[in-house]
PDB file of C-alpha atoms and ligand atoms in Angstrom:
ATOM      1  CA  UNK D   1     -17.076  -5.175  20.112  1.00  0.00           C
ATOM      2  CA  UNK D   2     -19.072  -2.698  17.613  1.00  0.00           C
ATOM      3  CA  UNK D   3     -17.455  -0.329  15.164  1.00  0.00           C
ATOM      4  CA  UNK D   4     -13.925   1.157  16.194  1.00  0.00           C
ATOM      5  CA  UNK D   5     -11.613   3.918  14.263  1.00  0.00           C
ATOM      6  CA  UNK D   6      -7.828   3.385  14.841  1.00  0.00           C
ATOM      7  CA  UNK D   7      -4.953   4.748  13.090  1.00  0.00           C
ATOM      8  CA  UNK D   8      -1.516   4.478  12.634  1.00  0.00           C
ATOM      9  CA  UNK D   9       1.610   6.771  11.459  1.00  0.00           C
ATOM     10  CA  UNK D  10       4.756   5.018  10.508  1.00  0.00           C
ATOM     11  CA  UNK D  11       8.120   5.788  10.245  1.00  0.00           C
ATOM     12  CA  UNK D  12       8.820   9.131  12.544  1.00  0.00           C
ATOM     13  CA  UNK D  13       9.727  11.525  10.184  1.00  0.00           C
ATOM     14  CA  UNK D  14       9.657  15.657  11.271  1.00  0.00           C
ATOM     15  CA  UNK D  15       5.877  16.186   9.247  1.00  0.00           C
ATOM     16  CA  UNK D  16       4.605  13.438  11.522  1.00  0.00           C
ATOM     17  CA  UNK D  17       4.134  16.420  14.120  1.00  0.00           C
ATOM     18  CA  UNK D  18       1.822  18.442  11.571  1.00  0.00           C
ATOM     19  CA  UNK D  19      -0.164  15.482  11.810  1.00  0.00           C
ATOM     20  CA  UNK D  20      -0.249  14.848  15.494  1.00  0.00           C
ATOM     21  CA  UNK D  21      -1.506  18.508  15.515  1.00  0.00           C
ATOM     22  CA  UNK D  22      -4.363  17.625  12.820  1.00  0.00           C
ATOM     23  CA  UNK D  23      -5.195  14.276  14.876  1.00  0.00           C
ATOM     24  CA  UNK D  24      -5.789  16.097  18.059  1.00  0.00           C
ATOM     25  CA  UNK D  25      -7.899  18.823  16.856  1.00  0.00           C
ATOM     26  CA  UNK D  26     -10.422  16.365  15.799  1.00  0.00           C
ATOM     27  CA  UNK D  27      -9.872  14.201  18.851  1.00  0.00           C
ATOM     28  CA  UNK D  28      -8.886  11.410  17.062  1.00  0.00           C
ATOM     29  CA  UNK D  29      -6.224   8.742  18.601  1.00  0.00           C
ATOM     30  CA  UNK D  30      -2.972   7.467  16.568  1.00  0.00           C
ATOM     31  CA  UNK D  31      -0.531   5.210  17.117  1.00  0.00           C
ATOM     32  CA  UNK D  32       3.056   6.912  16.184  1.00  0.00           C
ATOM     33  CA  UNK D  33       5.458   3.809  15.109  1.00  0.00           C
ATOM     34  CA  UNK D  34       9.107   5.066  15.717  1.00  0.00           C
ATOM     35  CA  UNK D  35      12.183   3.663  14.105  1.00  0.00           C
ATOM     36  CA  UNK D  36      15.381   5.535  16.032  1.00  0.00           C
ATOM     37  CA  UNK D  37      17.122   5.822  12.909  1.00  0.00           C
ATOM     38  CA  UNK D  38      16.068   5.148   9.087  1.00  0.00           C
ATOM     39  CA  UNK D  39      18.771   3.402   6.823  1.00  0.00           C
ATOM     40  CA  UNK D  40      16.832   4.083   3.831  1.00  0.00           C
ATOM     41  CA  UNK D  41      17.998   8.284   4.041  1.00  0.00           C
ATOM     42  CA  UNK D  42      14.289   9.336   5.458  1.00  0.00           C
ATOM     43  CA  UNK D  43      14.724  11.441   8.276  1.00  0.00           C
ATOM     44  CA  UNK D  44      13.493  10.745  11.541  1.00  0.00           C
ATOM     45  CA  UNK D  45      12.632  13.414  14.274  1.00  0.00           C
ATOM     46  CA  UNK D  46      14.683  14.562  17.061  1.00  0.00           C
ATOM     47  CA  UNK D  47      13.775  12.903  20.359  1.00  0.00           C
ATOM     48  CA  UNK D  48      12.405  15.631  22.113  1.00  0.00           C
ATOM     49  CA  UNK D  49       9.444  15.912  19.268  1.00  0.00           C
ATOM     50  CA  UNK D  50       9.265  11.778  19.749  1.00  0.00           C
ATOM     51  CA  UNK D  51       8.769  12.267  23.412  1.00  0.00           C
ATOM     52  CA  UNK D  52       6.216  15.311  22.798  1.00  0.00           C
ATOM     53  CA  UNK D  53       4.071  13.114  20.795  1.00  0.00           C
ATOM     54  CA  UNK D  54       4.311  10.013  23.388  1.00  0.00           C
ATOM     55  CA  UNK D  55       2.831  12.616  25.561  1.00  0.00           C
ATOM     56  CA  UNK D  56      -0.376  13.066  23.493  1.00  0.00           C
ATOM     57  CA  UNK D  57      -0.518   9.397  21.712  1.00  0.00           C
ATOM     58  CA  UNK D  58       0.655   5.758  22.022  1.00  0.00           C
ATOM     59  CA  UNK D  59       3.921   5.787  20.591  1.00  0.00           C
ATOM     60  CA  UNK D  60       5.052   1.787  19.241  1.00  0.00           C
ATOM     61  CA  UNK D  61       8.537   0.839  17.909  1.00  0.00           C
ATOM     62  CA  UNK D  62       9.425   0.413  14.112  1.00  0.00           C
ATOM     63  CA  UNK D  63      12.986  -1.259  14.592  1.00  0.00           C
ATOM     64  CA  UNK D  64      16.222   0.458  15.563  1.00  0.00           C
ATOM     65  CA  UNK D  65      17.123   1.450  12.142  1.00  0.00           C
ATOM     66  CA  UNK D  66      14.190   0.507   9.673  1.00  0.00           C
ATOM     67  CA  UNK D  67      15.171  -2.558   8.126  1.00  0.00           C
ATOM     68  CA  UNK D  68      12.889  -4.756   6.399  1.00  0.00           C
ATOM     69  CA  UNK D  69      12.916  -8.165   8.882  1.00  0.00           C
ATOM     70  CA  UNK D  70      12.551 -10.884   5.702  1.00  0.00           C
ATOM     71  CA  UNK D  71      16.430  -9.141   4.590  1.00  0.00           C
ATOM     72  CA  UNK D  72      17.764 -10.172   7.743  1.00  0.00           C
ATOM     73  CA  UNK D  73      19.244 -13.397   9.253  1.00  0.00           C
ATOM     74  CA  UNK D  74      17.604 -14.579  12.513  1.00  0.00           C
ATOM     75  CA  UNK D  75      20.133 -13.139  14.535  1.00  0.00           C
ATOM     76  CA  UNK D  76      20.212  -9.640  13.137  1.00  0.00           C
ATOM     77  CA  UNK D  77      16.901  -9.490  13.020  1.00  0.00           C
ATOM     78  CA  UNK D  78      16.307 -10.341  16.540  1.00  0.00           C
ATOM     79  CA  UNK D  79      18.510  -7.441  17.329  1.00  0.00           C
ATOM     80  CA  UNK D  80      16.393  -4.795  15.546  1.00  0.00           C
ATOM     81  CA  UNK D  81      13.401  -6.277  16.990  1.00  0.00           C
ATOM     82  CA  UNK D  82      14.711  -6.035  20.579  1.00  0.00           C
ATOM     83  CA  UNK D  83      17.134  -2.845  20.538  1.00  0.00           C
ATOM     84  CA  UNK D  84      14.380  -1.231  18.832  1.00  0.00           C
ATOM     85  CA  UNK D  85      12.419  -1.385  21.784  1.00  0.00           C
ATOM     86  CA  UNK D  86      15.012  -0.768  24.367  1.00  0.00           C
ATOM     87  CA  UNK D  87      16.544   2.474  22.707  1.00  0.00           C
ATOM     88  CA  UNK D  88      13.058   4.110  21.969  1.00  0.00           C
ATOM     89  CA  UNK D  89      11.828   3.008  25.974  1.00  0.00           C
ATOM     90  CA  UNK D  90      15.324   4.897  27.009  1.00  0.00           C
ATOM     91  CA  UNK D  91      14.092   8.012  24.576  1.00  0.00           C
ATOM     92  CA  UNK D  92      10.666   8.230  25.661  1.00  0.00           C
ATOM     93  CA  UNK D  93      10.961   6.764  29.632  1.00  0.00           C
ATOM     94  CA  UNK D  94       8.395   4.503  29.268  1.00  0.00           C
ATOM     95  CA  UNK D  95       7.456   0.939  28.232  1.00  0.00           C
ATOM     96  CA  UNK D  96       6.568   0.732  24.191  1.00  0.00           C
ATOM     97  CA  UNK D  97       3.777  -2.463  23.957  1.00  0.00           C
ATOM     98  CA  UNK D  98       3.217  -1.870  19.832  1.00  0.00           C
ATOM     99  CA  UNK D  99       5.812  -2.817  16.955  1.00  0.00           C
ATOM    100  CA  UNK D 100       5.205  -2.577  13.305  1.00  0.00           C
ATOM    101  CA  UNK D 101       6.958  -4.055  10.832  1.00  0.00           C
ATOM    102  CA  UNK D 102       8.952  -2.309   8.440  1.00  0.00           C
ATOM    103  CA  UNK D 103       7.514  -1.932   4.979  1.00  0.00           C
ATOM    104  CA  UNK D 104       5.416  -4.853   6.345  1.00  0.00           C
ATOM    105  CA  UNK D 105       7.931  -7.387   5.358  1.00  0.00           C
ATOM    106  CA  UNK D 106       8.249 -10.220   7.882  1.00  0.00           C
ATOM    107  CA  UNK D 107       7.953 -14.052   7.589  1.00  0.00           C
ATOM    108  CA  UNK D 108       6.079 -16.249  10.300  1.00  0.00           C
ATOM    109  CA  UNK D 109       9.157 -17.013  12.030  1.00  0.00           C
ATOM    110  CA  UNK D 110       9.363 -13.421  12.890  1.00  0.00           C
ATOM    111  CA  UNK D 111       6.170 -13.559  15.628  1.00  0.00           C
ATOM    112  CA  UNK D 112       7.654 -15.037  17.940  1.00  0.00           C
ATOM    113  CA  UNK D 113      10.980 -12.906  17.926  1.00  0.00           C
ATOM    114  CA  UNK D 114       8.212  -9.590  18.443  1.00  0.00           C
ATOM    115  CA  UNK D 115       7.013 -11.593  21.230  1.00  0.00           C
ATOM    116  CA  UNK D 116       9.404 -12.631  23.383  1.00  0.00           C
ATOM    117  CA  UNK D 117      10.973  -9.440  23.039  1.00  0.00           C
ATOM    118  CA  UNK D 118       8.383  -8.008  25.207  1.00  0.00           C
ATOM    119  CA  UNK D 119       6.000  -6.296  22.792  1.00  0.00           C
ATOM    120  CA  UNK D 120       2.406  -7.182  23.363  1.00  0.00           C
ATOM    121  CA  UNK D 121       1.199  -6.765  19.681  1.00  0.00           C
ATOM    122  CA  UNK D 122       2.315  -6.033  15.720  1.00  0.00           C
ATOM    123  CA  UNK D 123       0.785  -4.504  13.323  1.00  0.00           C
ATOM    124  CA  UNK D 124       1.274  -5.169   9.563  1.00  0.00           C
ATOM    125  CA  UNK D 125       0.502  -3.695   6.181  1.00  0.00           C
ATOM    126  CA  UNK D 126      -2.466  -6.341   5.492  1.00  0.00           C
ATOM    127  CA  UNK D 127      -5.009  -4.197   4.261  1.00  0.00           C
ATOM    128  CA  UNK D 128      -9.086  -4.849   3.235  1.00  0.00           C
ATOM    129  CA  UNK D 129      -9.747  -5.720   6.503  1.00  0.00           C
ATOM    130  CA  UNK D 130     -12.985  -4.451   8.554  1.00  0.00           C
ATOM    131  CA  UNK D 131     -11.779  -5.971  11.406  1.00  0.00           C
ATOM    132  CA  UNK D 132      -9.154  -6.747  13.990  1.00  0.00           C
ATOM    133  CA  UNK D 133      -7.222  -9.895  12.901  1.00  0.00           C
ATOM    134  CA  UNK D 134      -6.808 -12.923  14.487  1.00  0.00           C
ATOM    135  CA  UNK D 135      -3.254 -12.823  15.950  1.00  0.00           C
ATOM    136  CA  UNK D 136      -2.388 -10.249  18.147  1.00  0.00           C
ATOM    137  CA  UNK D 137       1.704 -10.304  16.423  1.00  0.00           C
ATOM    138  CA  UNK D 138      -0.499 -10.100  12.868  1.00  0.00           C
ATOM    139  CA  UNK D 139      -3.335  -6.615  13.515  1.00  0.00           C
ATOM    140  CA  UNK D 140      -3.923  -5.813   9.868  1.00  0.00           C
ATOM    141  CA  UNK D 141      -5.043  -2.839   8.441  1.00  0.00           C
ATOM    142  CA  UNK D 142      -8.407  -1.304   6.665  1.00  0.00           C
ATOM    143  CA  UNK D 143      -6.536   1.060   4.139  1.00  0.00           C
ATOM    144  CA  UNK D 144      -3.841   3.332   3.370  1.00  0.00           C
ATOM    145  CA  UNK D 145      -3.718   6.992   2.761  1.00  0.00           C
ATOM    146  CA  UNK D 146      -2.350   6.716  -0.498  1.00  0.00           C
ATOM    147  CA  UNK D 147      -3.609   7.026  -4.021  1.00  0.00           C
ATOM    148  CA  UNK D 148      -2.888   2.858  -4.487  1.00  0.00           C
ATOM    149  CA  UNK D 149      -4.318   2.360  -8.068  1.00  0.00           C
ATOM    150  CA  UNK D 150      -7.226  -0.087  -8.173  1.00  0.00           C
ATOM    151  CA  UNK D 151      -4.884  -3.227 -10.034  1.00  0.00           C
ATOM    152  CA  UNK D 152      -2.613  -2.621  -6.872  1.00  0.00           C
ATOM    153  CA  UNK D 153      -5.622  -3.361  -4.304  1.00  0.00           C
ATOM    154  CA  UNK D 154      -6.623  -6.436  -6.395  1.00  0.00           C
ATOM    155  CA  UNK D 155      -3.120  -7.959  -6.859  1.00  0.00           C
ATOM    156  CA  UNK D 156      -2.843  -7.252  -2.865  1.00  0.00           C
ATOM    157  CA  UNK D 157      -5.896  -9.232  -1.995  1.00  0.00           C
ATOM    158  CA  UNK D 158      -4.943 -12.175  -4.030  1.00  0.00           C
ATOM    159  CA  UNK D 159      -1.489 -12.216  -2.488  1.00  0.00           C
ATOM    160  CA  UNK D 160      -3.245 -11.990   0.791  1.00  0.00           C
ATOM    161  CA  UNK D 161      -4.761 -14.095   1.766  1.00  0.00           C
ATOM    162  CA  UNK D 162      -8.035 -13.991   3.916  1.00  0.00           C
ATOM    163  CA  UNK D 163     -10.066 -13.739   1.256  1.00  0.00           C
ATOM    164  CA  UNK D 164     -13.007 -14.351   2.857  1.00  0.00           C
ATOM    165  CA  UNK D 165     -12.972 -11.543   5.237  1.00  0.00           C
ATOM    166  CA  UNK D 166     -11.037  -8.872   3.108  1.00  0.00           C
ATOM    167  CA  UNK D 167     -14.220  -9.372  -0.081  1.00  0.00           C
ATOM    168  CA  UNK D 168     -16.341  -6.900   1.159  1.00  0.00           C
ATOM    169  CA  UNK D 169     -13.460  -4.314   1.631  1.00  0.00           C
ATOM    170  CA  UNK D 170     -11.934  -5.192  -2.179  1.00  0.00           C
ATOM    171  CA  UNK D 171     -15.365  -4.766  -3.568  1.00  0.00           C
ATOM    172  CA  UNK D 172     -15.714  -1.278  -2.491  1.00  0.00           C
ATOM    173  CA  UNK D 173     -11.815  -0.886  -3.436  1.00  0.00           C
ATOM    174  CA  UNK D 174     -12.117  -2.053  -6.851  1.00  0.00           C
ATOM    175  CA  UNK D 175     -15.845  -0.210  -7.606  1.00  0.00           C
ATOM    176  CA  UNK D 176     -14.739   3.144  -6.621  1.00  0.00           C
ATOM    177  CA  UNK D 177     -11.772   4.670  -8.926  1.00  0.00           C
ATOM    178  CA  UNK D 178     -11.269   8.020  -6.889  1.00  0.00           C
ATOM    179  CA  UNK D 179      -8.845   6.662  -4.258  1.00  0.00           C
ATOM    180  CA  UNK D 180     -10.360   9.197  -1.690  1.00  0.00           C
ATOM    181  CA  UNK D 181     -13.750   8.569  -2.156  1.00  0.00           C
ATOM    182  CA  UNK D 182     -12.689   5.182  -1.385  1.00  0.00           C
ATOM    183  CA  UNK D 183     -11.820   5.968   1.670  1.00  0.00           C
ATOM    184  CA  UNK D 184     -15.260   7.535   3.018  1.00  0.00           C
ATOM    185  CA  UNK D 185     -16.603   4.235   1.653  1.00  0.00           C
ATOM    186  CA  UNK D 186     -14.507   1.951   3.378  1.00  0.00           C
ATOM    187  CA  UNK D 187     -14.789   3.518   6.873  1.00  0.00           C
ATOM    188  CA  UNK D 188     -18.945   4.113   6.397  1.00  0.00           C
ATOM    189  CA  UNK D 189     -18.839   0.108   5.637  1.00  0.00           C
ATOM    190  CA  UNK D 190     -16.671  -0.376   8.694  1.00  0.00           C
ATOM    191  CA  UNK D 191     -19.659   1.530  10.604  1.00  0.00           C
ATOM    192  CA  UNK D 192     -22.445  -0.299   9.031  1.00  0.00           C
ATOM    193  CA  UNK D 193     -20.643  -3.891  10.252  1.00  0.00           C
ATOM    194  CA  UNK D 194     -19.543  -3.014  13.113  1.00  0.00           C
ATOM    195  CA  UNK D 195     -16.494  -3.400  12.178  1.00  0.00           C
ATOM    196  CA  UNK D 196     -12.613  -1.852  12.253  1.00  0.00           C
ATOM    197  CA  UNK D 197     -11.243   0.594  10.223  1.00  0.00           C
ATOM    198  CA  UNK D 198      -7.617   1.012  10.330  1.00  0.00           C
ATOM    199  CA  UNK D 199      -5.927   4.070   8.319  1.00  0.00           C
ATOM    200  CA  UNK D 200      -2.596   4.205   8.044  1.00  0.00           C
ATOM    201  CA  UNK D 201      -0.008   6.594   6.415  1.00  0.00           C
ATOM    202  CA  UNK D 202       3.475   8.436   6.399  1.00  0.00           C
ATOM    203  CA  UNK D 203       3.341  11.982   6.372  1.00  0.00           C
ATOM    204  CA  UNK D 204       5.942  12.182   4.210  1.00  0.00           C
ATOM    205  CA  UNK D 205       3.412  10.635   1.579  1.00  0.00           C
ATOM    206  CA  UNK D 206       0.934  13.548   2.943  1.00  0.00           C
ATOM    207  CA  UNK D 207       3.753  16.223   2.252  1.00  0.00           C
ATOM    208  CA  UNK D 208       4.520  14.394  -1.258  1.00  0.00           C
ATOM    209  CA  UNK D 209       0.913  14.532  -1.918  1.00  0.00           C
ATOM    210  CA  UNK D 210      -0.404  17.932  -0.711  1.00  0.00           C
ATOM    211  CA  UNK D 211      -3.193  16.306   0.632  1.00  0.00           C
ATOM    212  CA  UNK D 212      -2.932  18.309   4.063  1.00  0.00           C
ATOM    213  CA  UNK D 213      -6.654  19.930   3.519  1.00  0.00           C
ATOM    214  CA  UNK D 214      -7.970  16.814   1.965  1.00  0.00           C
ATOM    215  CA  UNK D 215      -6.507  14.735   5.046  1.00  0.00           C
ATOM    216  CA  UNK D 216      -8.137  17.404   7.235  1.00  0.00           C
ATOM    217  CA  UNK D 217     -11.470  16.657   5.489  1.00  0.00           C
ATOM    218  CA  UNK D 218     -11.172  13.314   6.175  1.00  0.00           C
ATOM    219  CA  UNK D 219     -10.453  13.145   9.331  1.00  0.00           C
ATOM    220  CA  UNK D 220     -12.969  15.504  10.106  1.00  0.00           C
ATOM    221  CA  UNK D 221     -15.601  13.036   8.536  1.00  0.00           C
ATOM    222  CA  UNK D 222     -13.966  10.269  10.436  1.00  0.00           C
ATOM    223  CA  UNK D 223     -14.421  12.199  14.002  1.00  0.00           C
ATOM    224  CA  UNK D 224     -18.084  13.634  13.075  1.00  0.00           C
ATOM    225  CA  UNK D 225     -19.654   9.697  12.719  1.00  0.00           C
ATOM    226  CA  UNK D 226     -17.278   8.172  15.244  1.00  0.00           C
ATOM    227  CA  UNK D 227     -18.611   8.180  18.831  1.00  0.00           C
ATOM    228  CA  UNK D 228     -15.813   8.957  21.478  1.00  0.00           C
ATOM    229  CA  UNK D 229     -16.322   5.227  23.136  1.00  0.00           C
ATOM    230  CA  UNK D 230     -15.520   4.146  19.337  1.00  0.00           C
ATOM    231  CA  UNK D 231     -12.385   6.230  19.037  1.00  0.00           C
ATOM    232  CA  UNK D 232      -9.055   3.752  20.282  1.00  0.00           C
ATOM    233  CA  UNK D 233      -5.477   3.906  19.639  1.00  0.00           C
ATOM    234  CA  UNK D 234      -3.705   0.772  17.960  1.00  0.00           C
ATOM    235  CA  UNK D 235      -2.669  -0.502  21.384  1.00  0.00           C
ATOM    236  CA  UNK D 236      -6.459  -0.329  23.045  1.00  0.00           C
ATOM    237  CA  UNK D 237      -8.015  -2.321  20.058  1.00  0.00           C
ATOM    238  CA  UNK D 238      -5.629  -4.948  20.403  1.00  0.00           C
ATOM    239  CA  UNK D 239      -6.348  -5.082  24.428  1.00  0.00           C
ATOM    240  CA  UNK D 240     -10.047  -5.764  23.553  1.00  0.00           C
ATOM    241  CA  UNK D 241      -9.640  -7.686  20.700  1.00  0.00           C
ATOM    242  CA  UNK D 242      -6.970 -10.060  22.293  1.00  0.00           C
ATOM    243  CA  UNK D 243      -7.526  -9.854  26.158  1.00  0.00           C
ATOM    244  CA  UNK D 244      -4.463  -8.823  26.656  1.00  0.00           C
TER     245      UNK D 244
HETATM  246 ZN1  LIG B 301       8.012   2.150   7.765  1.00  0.00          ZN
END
């Protein structure tokens, strides 16, 4: 497939339109993963900004209310799963094909719920990877923009698994201490194999942070060595990498 850049913004809260505004002036896709409501006190935006971003980027579904799937019975969480997707296809007026999992917690048994409710791929908090994944219901991710410490990234990996294919991305984790530098190396190593890199993030992290300019920086980076043809949204990758 050769090297791709995706990225993905979870959790809908009001800053995520600062960085729909930062994505676009590089050019650079996004998936926007919307919960309708957060039970853990986050905001989320009004529906009018939801369906201003749907206009610019895939938008996929992040459960009705953001609850973490491996808290729930089957039943309950089968509801989240599937009213999550109805209510945010009534907001937007158009089918949603992506679903993330909450705080990435799911078990196996959880697939197959994401499925049949219609969506045509997950994504998860997996991270290391410089590539797609092998289950469409399981797309993991390359890193985080976040400054994760390096024993965080190493515990990670061994709780894993896919050790094999993460190695290359913990050994430039673990080697470089200054989390953004990290980041340049991770997607230049994603280039070199044409690979995937995957960033994801909240901007309520970015806000937390102050890391607007130094997000700016890096997604200026990202756009100057990424090709247009290489540039996909969450929901594209998965088409090529699954033949959906
Ligand atoms: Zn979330």
């Amino acid at each position: 497939m050769g090297y791709v850049f995706t990225c993905s913004i979870d959790d809908g809260h009001p800053s995520d339109v600062r960085l729909a505004d930062l994505l676009g002036r590089y050019a650079l896709p996004a998936t926007f993963y919307f919960p309708v409501a957060n039970i853990e006190g986050a905001p989320v935006m009004p529906e009018a900004q939801m369906r201003a971003i749907a206009r610019d980027f895939e938008v996929g579904s992040h459960t009705l209310d953001h609850c973490f799937l491996s808290r729930l019975g089957q039943r309950e969480a089968a509801f989240q799963i599937a009213r999550g997707k109805q209510a945010l296809e009534q907001i937007l007026g158009q089918a949603v094909q992506g679903f993330c999992y909450p705080g990435g917690a799911y078990r196996s048994g959880h697939l197959a719920l994401v499925r049949d409710a219609g969506f045509a791929y997950a994504r998860t908090t997996h991270n290391l990877f410089l590539g797609a994944g092998r289950d469409r219901y399981e797309m993991p991710t390359t890193c985080q923009f976040y400054p994760h410490r390096r024993d965080v990234y190493l515990r990670n990996f061994v709780r894993g698994g896919h050790w094999l294919e993460r190695l290359p991305g913990l050994a430039i984790a673990v080697r470089q201490q200054d989390w953004q530098r990290r980041l340049y190396l991770l997607l230049d190593a994603a280039q070199r194999r044409g690979g995937v890199f995957h960033l994801w993030m909240h901007a309520l992290d970015i806000d937390r942070l102050q890391a607007w300019p130094q997000l700016s920086d890096f997604l200026a980076y990202a756009a100057s060595c990424t090709p247009k043809s290489a540039r996909l949204s969450n929901g594209e990758l998965a088409q090529r990498s699954f033949s959906l």
